mmCIF file of C-alpha atoms in Angstrom:
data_model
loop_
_atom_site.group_PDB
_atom_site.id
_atom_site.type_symbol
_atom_site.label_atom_id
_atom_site.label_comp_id
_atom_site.label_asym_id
_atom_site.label_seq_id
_atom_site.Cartn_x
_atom_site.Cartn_y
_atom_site.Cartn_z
ATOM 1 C CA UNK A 6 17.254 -0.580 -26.084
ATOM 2 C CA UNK A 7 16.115 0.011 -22.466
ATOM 3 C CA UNK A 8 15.620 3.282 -22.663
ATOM 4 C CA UNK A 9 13.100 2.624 -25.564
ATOM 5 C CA UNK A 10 11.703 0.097 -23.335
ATOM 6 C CA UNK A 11 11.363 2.347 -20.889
ATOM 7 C CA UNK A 12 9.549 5.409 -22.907
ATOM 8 C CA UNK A 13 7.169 3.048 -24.686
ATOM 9 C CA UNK A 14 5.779 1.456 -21.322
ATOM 10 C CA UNK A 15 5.383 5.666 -20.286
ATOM 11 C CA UNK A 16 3.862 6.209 -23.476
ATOM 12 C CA UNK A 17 1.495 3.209 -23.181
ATOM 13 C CA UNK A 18 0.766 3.832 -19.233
ATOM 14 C CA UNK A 19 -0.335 7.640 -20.170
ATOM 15 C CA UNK A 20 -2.463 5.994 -23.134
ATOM 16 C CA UNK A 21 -4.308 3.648 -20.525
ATOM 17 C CA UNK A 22 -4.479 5.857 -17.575
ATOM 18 C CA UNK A 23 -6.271 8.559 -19.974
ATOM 19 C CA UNK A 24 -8.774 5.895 -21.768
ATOM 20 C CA UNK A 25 -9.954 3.942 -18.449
ATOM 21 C CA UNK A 26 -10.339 7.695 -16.584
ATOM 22 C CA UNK A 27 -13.008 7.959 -18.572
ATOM 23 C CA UNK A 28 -14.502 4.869 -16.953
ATOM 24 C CA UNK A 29 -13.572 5.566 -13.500
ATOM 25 C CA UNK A 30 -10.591 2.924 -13.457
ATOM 26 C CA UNK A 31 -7.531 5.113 -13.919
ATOM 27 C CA UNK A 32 -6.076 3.567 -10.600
ATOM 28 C CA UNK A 33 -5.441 0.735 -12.628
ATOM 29 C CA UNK A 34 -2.655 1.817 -14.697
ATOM 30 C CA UNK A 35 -0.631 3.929 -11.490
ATOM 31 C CA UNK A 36 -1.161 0.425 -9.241
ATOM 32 C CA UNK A 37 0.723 -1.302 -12.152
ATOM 33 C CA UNK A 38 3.279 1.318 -12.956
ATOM 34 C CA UNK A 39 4.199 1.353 -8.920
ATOM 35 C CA UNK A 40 5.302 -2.507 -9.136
ATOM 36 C CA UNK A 41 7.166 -1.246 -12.164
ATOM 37 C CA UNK A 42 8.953 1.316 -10.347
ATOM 38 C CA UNK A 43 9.738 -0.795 -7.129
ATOM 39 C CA UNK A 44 11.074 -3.007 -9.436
ATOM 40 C CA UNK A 45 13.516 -0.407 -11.040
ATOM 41 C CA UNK A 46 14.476 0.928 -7.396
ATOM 42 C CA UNK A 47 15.369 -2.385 -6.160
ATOM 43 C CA UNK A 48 17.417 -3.203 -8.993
ATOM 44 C CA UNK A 49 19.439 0.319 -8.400
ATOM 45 C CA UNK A 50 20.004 -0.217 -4.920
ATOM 46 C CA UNK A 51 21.361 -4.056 -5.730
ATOM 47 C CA UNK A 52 23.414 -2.965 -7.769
ATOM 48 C CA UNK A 53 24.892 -0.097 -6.119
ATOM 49 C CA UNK A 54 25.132 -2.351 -2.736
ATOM 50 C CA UNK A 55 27.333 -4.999 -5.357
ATOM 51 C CA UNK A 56 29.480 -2.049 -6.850
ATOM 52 C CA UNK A 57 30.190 -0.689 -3.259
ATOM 53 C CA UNK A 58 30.981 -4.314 -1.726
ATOM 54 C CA UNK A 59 33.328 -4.724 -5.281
ATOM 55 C CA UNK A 60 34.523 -1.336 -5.467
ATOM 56 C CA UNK A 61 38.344 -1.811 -5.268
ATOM 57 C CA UNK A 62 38.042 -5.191 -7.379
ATOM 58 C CA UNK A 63 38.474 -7.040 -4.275
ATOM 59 C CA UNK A 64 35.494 -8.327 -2.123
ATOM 60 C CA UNK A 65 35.300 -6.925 1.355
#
């Protein structure tokens, strides 16, 4: 279900990014998909930082 998720926000940030280049406002989409994508990194690194502090089922 995320990865649909996923493809259909790509599929709708290539839609805008095409329709408001053609009014000179295709930052607009790329500033938006950049929170999306901190968001996504940050959640990698937490939860590799929690697998590596849990790694031998034990906290360290």
């Amino acid at each position: 279900m995320k990865t649909i998720f996923r493809y259909i926000l790509l599929i709708i940030t290539i839609y805008a990014a095409i329709r408001l280049y053609q009014f000179q406002l295709g930052a607009i989409p790329f500033f938006l998909l950049s929170f999306y994508l901190f968001y996504e990194a940050f959640r990698v690194v937490r939860n590799s930082h929690k697998e590596e502090k849990w790694g031998n089922g034990r906290p360290s």
